[in-house]
mmCIF file of C-alpha atoms and ligand atoms in Angstrom:
data_model
loop_
_atom_site.group_PDB
_atom_site.id
_atom_site.type_symbol
_atom_site.label_atom_id
_atom_site.label_comp_id
_atom_site.label_asym_id
_atom_site.label_seq_id
_atom_site.Cartn_x
_atom_site.Cartn_y
_atom_site.Cartn_z
ATOM 1 C CA MET I 816 28.387 6.567 1.800
ATOM 2 C CA SER I 817 27.145 4.357 4.072
ATOM 3 C CA PRO I 818 29.245 0.593 3.756
ATOM 4 C CA PHE I 819 25.527 -0.995 4.086
ATOM 5 C CA SER I 820 22.728 -2.024 2.032
ATOM 6 C CA ALA I 821 19.343 -2.841 3.108
ATOM 7 C CA ILE I 822 17.924 -5.721 1.067
ATOM 8 C CA ILE I 823 14.746 -7.372 1.233
ATOM 9 C CA ALA I 824 15.254 -10.824 2.813
ATOM 10 C CA GLY I 825 11.735 -11.771 3.661
ATOM 11 C CA THR I 826 7.996 -11.366 2.666
ATOM 12 C CA GLY I 827 5.059 -11.840 3.900
ATOM 13 C CA SER I 828 0.711 -11.589 3.702
ATOM 14 C CA HIS I 829 -1.518 -12.123 5.281
ATOM 15 C CA VAL I 830 -5.624 -11.297 4.027
ATOM 16 C CA PRO I 831 -8.977 -11.990 6.316
ATOM 17 C CA GLU I 832 -11.235 -15.185 5.135
ATOM 18 C CA ARG I 833 -14.379 -12.944 4.220
ATOM 19 C CA ARG I 834 -14.963 -12.018 0.665
ATOM 20 C CA LEU I 835 -16.721 -9.122 -0.514
ATOM 21 C CA THR I 836 -17.390 -9.780 -4.549
ATOM 22 C CA ASN I 837 -19.429 -6.892 -6.348
ATOM 23 C CA ASP I 838 -22.163 -8.486 -6.717
ATOM 24 C CA ASP I 839 -22.798 -8.285 -2.879
ATOM 25 C CA LEU I 840 -22.266 -5.005 -2.903
ATOM 26 C CA SER I 841 -24.464 -4.317 -5.603
ATOM 27 C CA LYS I 842 -27.051 -5.963 -3.246
ATOM 28 C CA MET I 843 -25.831 -3.132 -0.641
ATOM 29 C CA VAL I 844 -25.830 0.558 -2.705
ATOM 30 C CA ASP I 845 -26.580 1.205 -6.874
ATOM 31 C CA THR I 846 -23.959 -0.913 -8.641
ATOM 32 C CA SER I 847 -22.677 -3.229 -10.358
ATOM 33 C CA ASP I 848 -20.391 -5.975 -11.071
ATOM 34 C CA GLU I 849 -19.838 -4.622 -14.461
ATOM 35 C CA TRP I 850 -19.761 -1.168 -14.164
ATOM 36 C CA ILE I 851 -17.054 -1.590 -10.849
ATOM 37 C CA THR I 852 -15.123 -4.089 -12.958
ATOM 38 C CA GLN I 853 -15.316 -1.940 -15.698
ATOM 39 C CA ARG I 854 -14.282 1.281 -13.886
ATOM 40 C CA THR I 855 -11.451 0.148 -11.367
ATOM 41 C CA GLY I 856 -10.895 -3.907 -12.448
ATOM 42 C CA ILE I 857 -11.600 -5.242 -8.427
ATOM 43 C CA LYS I 858 -14.353 -8.105 -8.440
ATOM 44 C CA GLU I 859 -13.583 -8.678 -5.228
ATOM 45 C CA ARG I 860 -12.161 -7.712 -1.922
ATOM 46 C CA ARG I 861 -11.950 -8.768 2.225
ATOM 47 C CA ILE I 862 -13.519 -8.098 4.712
ATOM 48 C CA ALA I 863 -11.747 -8.202 8.004
ATOM 49 C CA ALA I 864 -14.217 -10.368 10.401
ATOM 50 C CA VAL I 865 -15.234 -8.483 14.249
ATOM 51 C CA ASP I 866 -12.405 -10.060 15.842
ATOM 52 C CA GLU I 867 -9.046 -8.953 13.479
ATOM 53 C CA SER I 868 -7.724 -5.372 13.554
ATOM 54 C CA SER I 869 -4.470 -3.920 11.898
ATOM 55 C CA ALA I 870 -2.159 -4.984 14.615
ATOM 56 C CA THR I 871 -3.535 -8.908 13.987
ATOM 57 C CA LEU I 872 -3.492 -9.045 10.277
ATOM 58 C CA GLY I 873 -0.180 -7.047 10.080
ATOM 59 C CA THR I 874 1.379 -9.886 13.543
ATOM 60 C CA ALA I 875 0.180 -12.771 10.488
ATOM 61 C CA ALA I 876 2.471 -11.361 7.950
ATOM 62 C CA ALA I 877 4.762 -9.974 9.782
ATOM 63 C CA ARG I 878 5.512 -13.623 11.600
ATOM 64 C CA LYS I 879 5.268 -15.312 7.395
ATOM 65 C CA ALA I 880 8.651 -12.262 6.310
ATOM 66 C CA ILE I 881 10.226 -13.167 9.689
ATOM 67 C CA GLU I 882 10.253 -17.398 8.434
ATOM 68 C CA ALA I 883 10.574 -16.912 5.187
ATOM 69 C CA ALA I 884 13.782 -13.775 5.906
ATOM 70 C CA GLY I 885 15.522 -17.081 7.913
ATOM 71 C CA ILE I 886 15.449 -15.707 11.182
ATOM 72 C CA ASP I 887 13.959 -15.584 14.822
ATOM 73 C CA ALA I 888 11.342 -12.470 15.848
ATOM 74 C CA SER I 889 14.536 -11.802 18.427
ATOM 75 C CA ASP I 890 16.539 -10.548 15.399
ATOM 76 C CA ILE I 891 13.963 -7.715 15.061
ATOM 77 C CA GLU I 892 16.131 -4.794 15.974
ATOM 78 C CA LEU I 893 12.292 -2.013 14.657
ATOM 79 C CA ILE I 894 9.191 -2.163 13.600
ATOM 80 C CA ILE I 895 7.853 0.604 11.851
ATOM 81 C CA VAL I 896 3.946 0.478 10.331
ATOM 82 C CA ALA I 897 2.034 1.672 7.758
ATOM 83 C CA THR I 898 -1.238 2.502 8.079
ATOM 84 C CA ILE I 899 -4.248 4.827 7.931
ATOM 85 C CA THR I 900 -5.653 3.091 10.631
ATOM 86 C CA PRO I 901 -4.397 2.281 13.093
ATOM 87 C CA GLU I 902 -4.932 -0.416 16.134
ATOM 88 C CA MET I 903 -5.481 2.880 18.062
ATOM 89 C CA VAL I 904 -4.605 6.399 18.235
ATOM 90 C CA PHE I 905 -2.366 5.478 20.698
ATOM 91 C CA PRO I 906 -0.340 3.646 21.210
ATOM 92 C CA SER I 907 1.568 2.618 17.843
ATOM 93 C CA THR I 908 -0.047 -0.363 15.901
ATOM 94 C CA GLY I 909 3.813 -1.477 15.678
ATOM 95 C CA CYS I 910 3.421 -1.653 19.542
ATOM 96 C CA PHE I 911 0.470 -4.362 19.543
ATOM 97 C CA ILE I 912 2.347 -6.273 16.858
ATOM 98 C CA GLY I 913 6.198 -5.809 18.901
ATOM 99 C CA ALA I 914 4.091 -7.697 21.996
ATOM 100 C CA ALA I 915 2.192 -10.060 19.809
ATOM 101 C CA LEU I 916 6.185 -11.139 18.161
ATOM 102 C CA GLY I 917 6.881 -11.395 21.604
ATOM 103 C CA ILE I 918 9.496 -8.793 21.491
ATOM 104 C CA PRO I 919 9.183 -6.592 24.283
ATOM 105 C CA GLY I 920 11.544 -3.428 24.203
ATOM 106 C CA VAL I 921 11.962 -3.459 21.018
ATOM 107 C CA PRO I 922 10.915 0.227 19.544
ATOM 108 C CA ALA I 923 7.893 0.435 17.084
ATOM 109 C CA PHE I 924 6.018 3.068 15.741
ATOM 110 C CA ASP I 925 3.777 3.920 13.003
ATOM 111 C CA MET I 926 3.870 6.255 9.666
ATOM 112 C CA SER I 927 0.850 7.912 7.984
ATOM 113 C CA ALA I 928 1.309 9.104 4.481
ATOM 114 C CA ALA I 929 -1.504 6.889 3.502
ATOM 115 C CA CYS I 930 -1.282 4.845 0.278
ATOM 116 C CA SER I 931 2.031 5.601 -0.347
ATOM 117 C CA GLY I 932 2.747 5.015 3.386
ATOM 118 C CA PHE I 933 4.301 1.245 2.732
ATOM 119 C CA ILE I 934 7.443 3.064 0.747
ATOM 120 C CA TYR I 935 7.955 6.129 3.006
ATOM 121 C CA ALA I 936 8.222 3.565 5.537
ATOM 122 C CA MET I 937 10.211 0.964 3.625
ATOM 123 C CA VAL I 938 12.684 3.483 2.333
ATOM 124 C CA THR I 939 12.923 4.861 6.618
ATOM 125 C CA GLY I 940 13.566 1.159 7.684
ATOM 126 C CA ALA I 941 16.632 1.159 5.108
ATOM 127 C CA ASN I 942 18.142 4.189 5.945
ATOM 128 C CA PHE I 943 18.473 3.039 10.049
ATOM 129 C CA ILE I 944 20.257 0.008 8.394
ATOM 130 C CA ARG I 945 22.138 2.361 6.129
ATOM 131 C CA ALA I 946 23.397 4.314 9.832
ATOM 132 C CA GLY I 947 24.661 1.178 11.133
ATOM 133 C CA GLN I 948 21.789 0.914 13.250
ATOM 134 C CA CYS I 949 20.130 -1.650 13.106
ATOM 135 C CA LYS I 950 20.668 -5.818 10.738
ATOM 136 C CA ASN I 951 16.672 -6.597 10.561
ATOM 137 C CA VAL I 952 13.894 -3.499 10.787
ATOM 138 C CA LEU I 953 10.305 -5.335 10.441
ATOM 139 C CA VAL I 954 8.282 -3.082 7.816
ATOM 140 C CA ILE I 955 4.620 -3.537 7.702
ATOM 141 C CA GLY I 956 2.136 -2.302 5.945
ATOM 142 C CA SER I 957 -1.581 -3.441 7.609
ATOM 143 C CA GLU I 958 -5.195 -2.036 6.794
ATOM 144 C CA THR I 959 -8.505 -2.156 7.821
ATOM 145 C CA LEU I 960 -10.608 -0.568 5.904
ATOM 146 C CA SER I 961 -14.024 -1.916 5.889
ATOM 147 C CA ARG I 962 -14.091 0.311 9.429
ATOM 148 C CA ILE I 963 -13.622 3.699 7.707
ATOM 149 C CA VAL I 964 -15.611 3.056 4.611
ATOM 150 C CA ASN I 965 -19.301 4.202 4.693
ATOM 151 C CA TYR I 966 -20.880 1.603 3.183
ATOM 152 C CA ARG I 967 -24.295 3.899 1.796
ATOM 153 C CA ASP I 968 -21.953 5.431 -0.315
ATOM 154 C CA ARG I 969 -21.300 3.859 -4.248
ATOM 155 C CA ASN I 970 -18.700 6.484 -4.588
ATOM 156 C CA THR I 971 -15.893 4.826 -1.918
ATOM 157 C CA CYS I 972 -17.188 1.350 -0.521
ATOM 158 C CA ILE I 973 -16.699 -0.412 -4.127
ATOM 159 C CA LEU I 974 -12.985 0.652 -3.669
ATOM 160 C CA PHE I 975 -11.377 -0.764 -0.409
ATOM 161 C CA GLY I 976 -10.575 -3.912 1.170
ATOM 162 C CA ASP I 977 -8.239 -4.820 4.226
ATOM 163 C CA GLY I 978 -5.141 -6.632 3.862
ATOM 164 C CA SER I 979 -1.479 -7.185 5.494
ATOM 165 C CA GLY I 980 1.873 -7.590 3.583
ATOM 166 C CA ALA I 981 4.846 -6.934 5.643
ATOM 167 C CA VAL I 982 8.633 -7.328 4.587
ATOM 168 C CA VAL I 983 12.036 -7.769 6.107
ATOM 169 C CA MET I 984 14.496 -5.642 5.794
ATOM 170 C CA GLN I 985 18.084 -6.631 6.596
ATOM 171 C CA ARG I 986 22.086 -4.942 6.037
ATOM 172 C CA SER I 987 24.297 -5.879 3.532
ATOM 173 C CA THR I 988 27.431 -4.829 2.540
ATOM 174 C CA ASP I 989 26.945 -5.997 -1.142
ATOM 175 C CA PRO I 990 26.385 -1.999 -2.684
ATOM 176 C CA LYS I 991 24.681 -3.292 -6.006
ATOM 177 C CA ARG I 992 21.747 -5.405 -4.260
ATOM 178 C CA GLY I 993 18.820 -3.763 -2.237
ATOM 179 C CA LEU I 994 17.010 -0.423 -1.844
ATOM 180 C CA ILE I 995 19.240 1.723 -4.567
ATOM 181 C CA TYR I 996 17.130 4.742 -5.253
ATOM 182 C CA SER I 997 14.039 5.812 -3.817
ATOM 183 C CA SER I 998 11.852 9.864 -3.315
ATOM 184 C CA LEU I 999 9.705 10.572 -1.026
ATOM 185 C CA HIS I 1000 7.144 14.005 -1.523
ATOM 186 C CA ALA I 1001 3.779 15.630 -0.154
ATOM 187 C CA ASP I 1002 1.931 18.828 -0.694
ATOM 188 C CA GLY I 1003 -0.864 19.612 2.320
ATOM 189 C CA ASN I 1004 -1.938 21.816 0.094
ATOM 190 C CA ALA I 1005 -4.292 19.112 -1.061
ATOM 191 C CA VAL I 1006 -5.348 17.578 1.737
ATOM 192 C CA ASP I 1007 -8.864 18.178 1.066
ATOM 193 C CA VAL I 1008 -8.492 14.903 -2.009
ATOM 194 C CA MET I 1009 -8.947 12.321 0.087
ATOM 195 C CA LYS I 1010 -9.253 12.642 4.086
ATOM 196 C CA LEU I 1011 -10.830 10.595 7.351
ATOM 197 C CA MET I 1012 -11.732 13.763 9.617
ATOM 198 C CA PRO I 1013 -11.736 12.378 12.993
ATOM 199 C CA GLY I 1014 -8.926 14.260 15.002
ATOM 200 C CA SER I 1015 -7.856 17.219 16.784
ATOM 201 C CA ARG I 1016 -9.199 19.236 14.001
ATOM 202 C CA TYR I 1017 -12.522 17.107 14.058
ATOM 203 C CA PRO I 1018 -13.388 15.700 17.863
ATOM 204 C CA ILE I 1019 -15.984 13.080 17.608
ATOM 205 C CA THR I 1020 -18.817 14.946 17.922
ATOM 206 C CA GLN I 1021 -22.388 13.519 17.353
ATOM 207 C CA ASP I 1022 -22.393 16.180 14.736
ATOM 208 C CA LEU I 1023 -19.428 14.115 12.630
ATOM 209 C CA VAL I 1024 -20.831 11.617 12.884
ATOM 210 C CA ALA I 1025 -24.542 12.527 11.709
ATOM 211 C CA ASN I 1026 -23.674 13.425 8.810
ATOM 212 C CA ASP I 1027 -21.289 10.380 8.396
ATOM 213 C CA GLN I 1028 -17.953 12.452 8.768
ATOM 214 C CA GLN I 1029 -16.228 9.225 10.778
ATOM 215 C CA TYR I 1030 -15.687 7.683 6.964
ATOM 216 C CA MET I 1031 -13.364 8.461 4.367
ATOM 217 C CA GLN I 1032 -13.940 11.065 2.020
ATOM 218 C CA ILE I 1033 -12.477 11.137 -1.360
ATOM 219 C CA LYS I 1034 -12.468 13.092 -4.321
ATOM 220 C CA GLY I 1035 -12.110 10.454 -7.056
ATOM 221 C CA ARG I 1036 -12.279 12.556 -10.242
ATOM 222 C CA GLU I 1037 -9.433 14.385 -9.080
ATOM 223 C CA VAL I 1038 -7.467 11.106 -7.894
ATOM 224 C CA TYR I 1039 -7.305 9.833 -10.722
ATOM 225 C CA LYS I 1040 -6.596 12.501 -13.239
ATOM 226 C CA PHE I 1041 -2.790 13.362 -10.482
ATOM 227 C CA ALA I 1042 -2.861 9.439 -10.622
ATOM 228 C CA VAL I 1043 -2.090 8.963 -13.601
ATOM 229 C CA ASN I 1044 0.607 11.770 -14.392
ATOM 230 C CA SER I 1045 2.369 10.478 -11.219
ATOM 231 C CA PHE I 1046 3.231 7.361 -12.375
ATOM 232 C CA GLU I 1047 4.056 7.718 -14.925
ATOM 233 C CA ARG I 1048 6.246 10.469 -13.545
ATOM 234 C CA LEU I 1049 7.839 8.754 -10.816
ATOM 235 C CA ILE I 1050 8.055 5.347 -12.413
ATOM 236 C CA ASP I 1051 10.313 7.209 -15.491
ATOM 237 C CA GLU I 1052 11.944 9.435 -13.144
ATOM 238 C CA ALA I 1053 13.296 6.269 -11.074
ATOM 239 C CA VAL I 1054 14.494 4.086 -14.700
ATOM 240 C CA THR I 1055 15.956 7.965 -15.378
ATOM 241 C CA LYS I 1056 17.769 7.817 -12.439
ATOM 242 C CA CYS I 1057 19.418 4.638 -11.670
ATOM 243 C CA GLU I 1058 20.618 4.214 -15.389
ATOM 244 C CA LEU I 1059 18.338 0.950 -15.941
ATOM 245 C CA THR I 1060 16.210 0.571 -19.729
ATOM 246 C CA LYS I 1061 12.574 0.108 -19.450
ATOM 247 C CA GLU I 1062 13.218 -3.632 -20.436
ATOM 248 C CA GLN I 1063 15.979 -4.106 -17.541
ATOM 249 C CA VAL I 1064 12.565 -3.606 -15.251
ATOM 250 C CA LYS I 1065 11.609 -7.384 -13.484
ATOM 251 C CA PHE I 1066 8.176 -5.651 -12.321
ATOM 252 C CA VAL I 1067 6.284 -2.733 -11.462
ATOM 253 C CA ILE I 1068 4.522 -2.951 -8.244
ATOM 254 C CA PRO I 1069 2.190 -0.578 -7.926
ATOM 255 C CA HIS I 1070 0.162 1.293 -5.301
ATOM 256 C CA GLN I 1071 -2.490 -0.677 -6.377
ATOM 257 C CA VAL I 1072 -5.286 1.973 -7.125
ATOM 258 C CA ASN I 1073 -7.448 1.199 -9.820
ATOM 259 C CA MET I 1074 -7.131 -0.790 -13.269
ATOM 260 C CA ARG I 1075 -7.560 1.423 -15.415
ATOM 261 C CA ILE I 1076 -4.665 4.054 -13.605
ATOM 262 C CA ILE I 1077 -1.799 1.572 -13.816
ATOM 263 C CA GLU I 1078 -3.120 1.069 -17.610
ATOM 264 C CA SER I 1079 -3.105 4.295 -19.203
ATOM 265 C CA ALA I 1080 0.327 4.947 -16.948
ATOM 266 C CA MET I 1081 2.197 2.012 -18.256
ATOM 267 C CA GLU I 1082 0.607 2.133 -21.929
ATOM 268 C CA ARG I 1083 2.184 5.989 -21.850
ATOM 269 C CA LEU I 1084 5.162 4.409 -20.557
ATOM 270 C CA GLU I 1085 5.231 2.129 -23.937
ATOM 271 C CA MET I 1086 5.877 -0.360 -20.998
ATOM 272 C CA PRO I 1087 3.862 -3.812 -21.622
ATOM 273 C CA MET I 1088 1.525 -5.017 -18.614
ATOM 274 C CA SER I 1089 3.117 -8.084 -18.064
ATOM 275 C CA LYS I 1090 5.782 -5.906 -16.563
ATOM 276 C CA ALA I 1091 3.054 -4.396 -13.969
ATOM 277 C CA PHE I 1092 2.385 -6.500 -10.791
ATOM 278 C CA VAL I 1093 -1.679 -6.845 -10.438
ATOM 279 C CA ASN I 1094 -3.769 -8.126 -7.696
ATOM 280 C CA ILE I 1095 -6.130 -6.066 -7.217
ATOM 281 C CA HIS I 1096 -9.332 -7.683 -8.798
ATOM 282 C CA LYS I 1097 -9.163 -9.834 -5.892
ATOM 283 C CA TYR I 1098 -8.185 -7.094 -2.444
ATOM 284 C CA GLY I 1099 -9.172 -3.688 -3.819
ATOM 285 C CA ASN I 1100 -6.794 -0.671 -2.604
ATOM 286 C CA THR I 1101 -5.888 -1.854 0.934
ATOM 287 C CA SER I 1102 -3.588 1.650 1.007
ATOM 288 C CA ALA I 1103 -0.556 1.146 2.452
ATOM 289 C CA ALA I 1104 -0.639 -2.694 2.185
ATOM 290 C CA SER I 1105 -1.048 -3.090 -1.324
ATOM 291 C CA ILE I 1106 2.700 -2.752 -1.890
ATOM 292 C CA PRO I 1107 3.851 -5.298 0.136
ATOM 293 C CA LEU I 1108 0.608 -7.939 -0.613
ATOM 294 C CA ALA I 1109 1.519 -7.162 -3.681
ATOM 295 C CA LEU I 1110 5.060 -7.931 -3.315
ATOM 296 C CA ASP I 1111 4.789 -11.214 -1.529
ATOM 297 C CA GLU I 1112 2.496 -12.892 -4.373
ATOM 298 C CA ALA I 1113 4.812 -11.435 -6.798
ATOM 299 C CA TRP I 1114 8.121 -12.848 -4.661
ATOM 300 C CA ARG I 1115 6.077 -16.350 -3.660
ATOM 301 C CA SER I 1116 5.412 -17.035 -7.553
ATOM 302 C CA GLY I 1117 9.180 -18.038 -8.501
ATOM 303 C CA GLU I 1118 9.353 -14.851 -10.902
ATOM 304 C CA ILE I 1119 11.884 -12.557 -8.873
ATOM 305 C CA LYS I 1120 15.558 -13.664 -9.105
ATOM 306 C CA SER I 1121 18.068 -12.025 -7.554
ATOM 307 C CA GLY I 1122 19.689 -9.465 -9.769
ATOM 308 C CA ASP I 1123 16.222 -8.316 -10.949
ATOM 309 C CA VAL I 1124 14.830 -4.860 -10.292
ATOM 310 C CA LEU I 1125 11.460 -3.991 -9.114
ATOM 311 C CA ILE I 1126 9.956 -0.213 -8.833
ATOM 312 C CA PHE I 1127 7.209 0.700 -6.180
ATOM 313 C CA VAL I 1128 5.170 3.392 -6.988
ATOM 314 C CA ALA I 1129 2.293 4.877 -4.520
ATOM 315 C CA PHE I 1130 0.688 7.890 -3.968
ATOM 316 C CA GLY I 1131 -2.297 8.830 -1.766
ATOM 317 C CA GLY I 1132 -3.890 11.019 0.955
ATOM 318 C CA GLY I 1133 -1.928 14.620 2.198
ATOM 319 C CA LEU I 1134 -0.844 14.732 -1.164
ATOM 320 C CA THR I 1135 1.615 11.722 -0.859
ATOM 321 C CA TRP I 1136 3.468 10.399 -3.585
ATOM 322 C CA ALA I 1137 6.782 7.850 -3.784
ATOM 323 C CA ASN I 1138 8.873 5.673 -5.463
ATOM 324 C CA ALA I 1139 11.466 3.280 -4.862
ATOM 325 C CA VAL I 1140 13.268 0.859 -6.084
ATOM 326 C CA VAL I 1141 14.790 -2.028 -5.002
ATOM 327 C CA ARG I 1142 17.173 -4.692 -6.124
ATOM 328 C CA VAL I 1143 16.916 -8.061 -5.488
HETATM 329 C C1 COA M 598 -13.427 6.312 -8.415
HETATM 330 C C2 COA M 598 -13.867 5.294 -10.097
HETATM 331 C C3 COA M 598 -13.189 4.578 -9.777
HETATM 332 C C4 COA M 598 -15.262 6.776 -10.490
HETATM 333 O O1 COA M 598 -14.351 6.075 -11.642
HETATM 334 P P1 COA M 598 -15.217 8.009 -13.091
HETATM 335 O O2 COA M 598 -15.033 7.114 -14.010
HETATM 336 O O3 COA M 598 -13.876 8.196 -12.279
HETATM 337 O O4 COA M 598 -16.128 7.979 -12.804
HETATM 338 P P2 COA M 598 -17.210 9.088 -12.147
HETATM 339 O O5 COA M 598 -16.671 9.406 -10.608
HETATM 340 O O6 COA M 598 -16.840 9.958 -13.567
HETATM 341 O O7 COA M 598 -18.476 8.867 -11.876
HETATM 342 C C5 COA M 598 -19.269 7.885 -13.728
HETATM 343 C C6 COA M 598 -20.561 7.891 -12.989
HETATM 344 O O8 COA M 598 -20.793 6.846 -12.192
HETATM 345 C C7 COA M 598 -21.216 7.066 -10.827
HETATM 346 N N1 COA M 598 -20.968 6.342 -10.190
HETATM 347 C C8 COA M 598 -20.383 6.422 -9.137
HETATM 348 N N2 COA M 598 -19.476 5.294 -8.284
HETATM 349 C C9 COA M 598 -20.581 4.224 -8.574
HETATM 350 C C10 COA M 598 -21.129 2.874 -9.092
HETATM 351 N N3 COA M 598 -20.042 2.612 -8.019
HETATM 352 N N4 COA M 598 -21.888 2.256 -9.228
HETATM 353 C C11 COA M 598 -22.636 2.775 -10.257
HETATM 354 N N5 COA M 598 -22.365 3.703 -10.691
HETATM 355 C C12 COA M 598 -21.269 4.824 -10.461
HETATM 356 C C13 COA M 598 -21.117 8.480 -10.896
HETATM 357 O O9 COA M 598 -22.396 8.988 -10.190
HETATM 358 C C14 COA M 598 -21.386 9.047 -11.491
HETATM 359 O O10 COA M 598 -22.402 9.190 -12.523
HETATM 360 P P3 COA M 598 -23.510 10.754 -12.845
HETATM 361 O O11 COA M 598 -22.253 10.676 -14.147
HETATM 362 O O12 COA M 598 -24.649 10.458 -13.079
HETATM 363 O O13 COA M 598 -23.041 11.184 -12.610
HETATM 364 C C15 COA M 598 -12.329 6.848 -9.852
HETATM 365 O O14 COA M 598 -12.553 8.323 -9.806
HETATM 366 C C16 COA M 598 -11.111 6.489 -9.411
HETATM 367 O O15 COA M 598 -11.041 4.844 -8.992
HETATM 368 N N6 COA M 598 -10.509 6.643 -8.646
HETATM 369 C C17 COA M 598 -9.391 6.892 -8.012
HETATM 370 C C18 COA M 598 -9.627 6.041 -6.651
HETATM 371 C C19 COA M 598 -9.565 7.004 -5.059
HETATM 372 O O16 COA M 598 -9.296 7.950 -4.859
HETATM 373 N N7 COA M 598 -8.750 5.715 -4.819
HETATM 374 C C20 COA M 598 -8.446 6.159 -3.209
HETATM 375 C C21 COA M 598 -6.863 7.025 -3.416
HETATM 376 S S1 COA M 598 -4.683 6.142 -3.608
#
């Protein structure tokens, strides 16, 4: 047993200025505000400007989280960035963010677990703290999904947006606080359900681009069914393992994938929707950024108090799925 726990000491988020509304999309593909709102709950999403990227958005979110934690950037001992839209294949987005924050020498790396990425990164950061290796770890989820979305494909382009969220995980000696439970999962037998092909298996060629395979591909229907079941299971497991009642949970902060998926899981669990923190209508699905983006909004709303229990749940490409329970 570690003498240390890993608490959330501060949160931050940042989104691009530009809004892409459902009406804007209906001028680009055969869709409508009514269809998108009913099927997903999304009203608009943010789109990065040409001079913005996963590192610039992540740096802005990180600065706010560092300020909220009341520390200096020089106190950060590790940077972990969850993203499927890294700044480049290499160097890692974390290296760019470390340089922008003016903390050269601090270890930095990216984690690729698609929409479960932020939970994977948070648990990894917490483990560095619990191992006694770090006091302050910067965990960021940052995405510019607009760079991998095909805006001619109505099945996918309505779903995704850009944004970033960050937390400072900090060493504490209070065993009741911080990350109290987590579970991480992956099943690579389902790689084709959601994917972005360019890489060593499929280097970028003219053929690949001619077939629009430089863009993200998803099988929405298959994801939908898997998602409802996994959200329900992950929340239920978190409550049971932590010996909580559902009433003791302040907020479930789910990956913001689809309002109907979230509603249906909450309904099956007989938990009121007021216990799910949702901001999908404003930002759409921002993959690894979606949980920290929602967490920061919840945190800054003043509704979260010391001692409150938060449950994070996510699933995504891989397939991957994960949960985490934090006592504030
Ligand atoms: C994508 C999603 C919103 C589609 O909703 P759905 O209720 O499953 O809708 P379906 O895929 O069954 O499509 C129903 C019809 O609407 C059409 N349709 C699809 N996108 C549309 C759009 N943007 N506008 C209007 N019609 C659309 C389909 O072509 C289909 O038409 P058809 O019946 O004539 O074939 C939903 O499945 C979903 O959210 N899936 C998970 C998303 C995901 O994978 N996210 C990433 C993982 S983290």
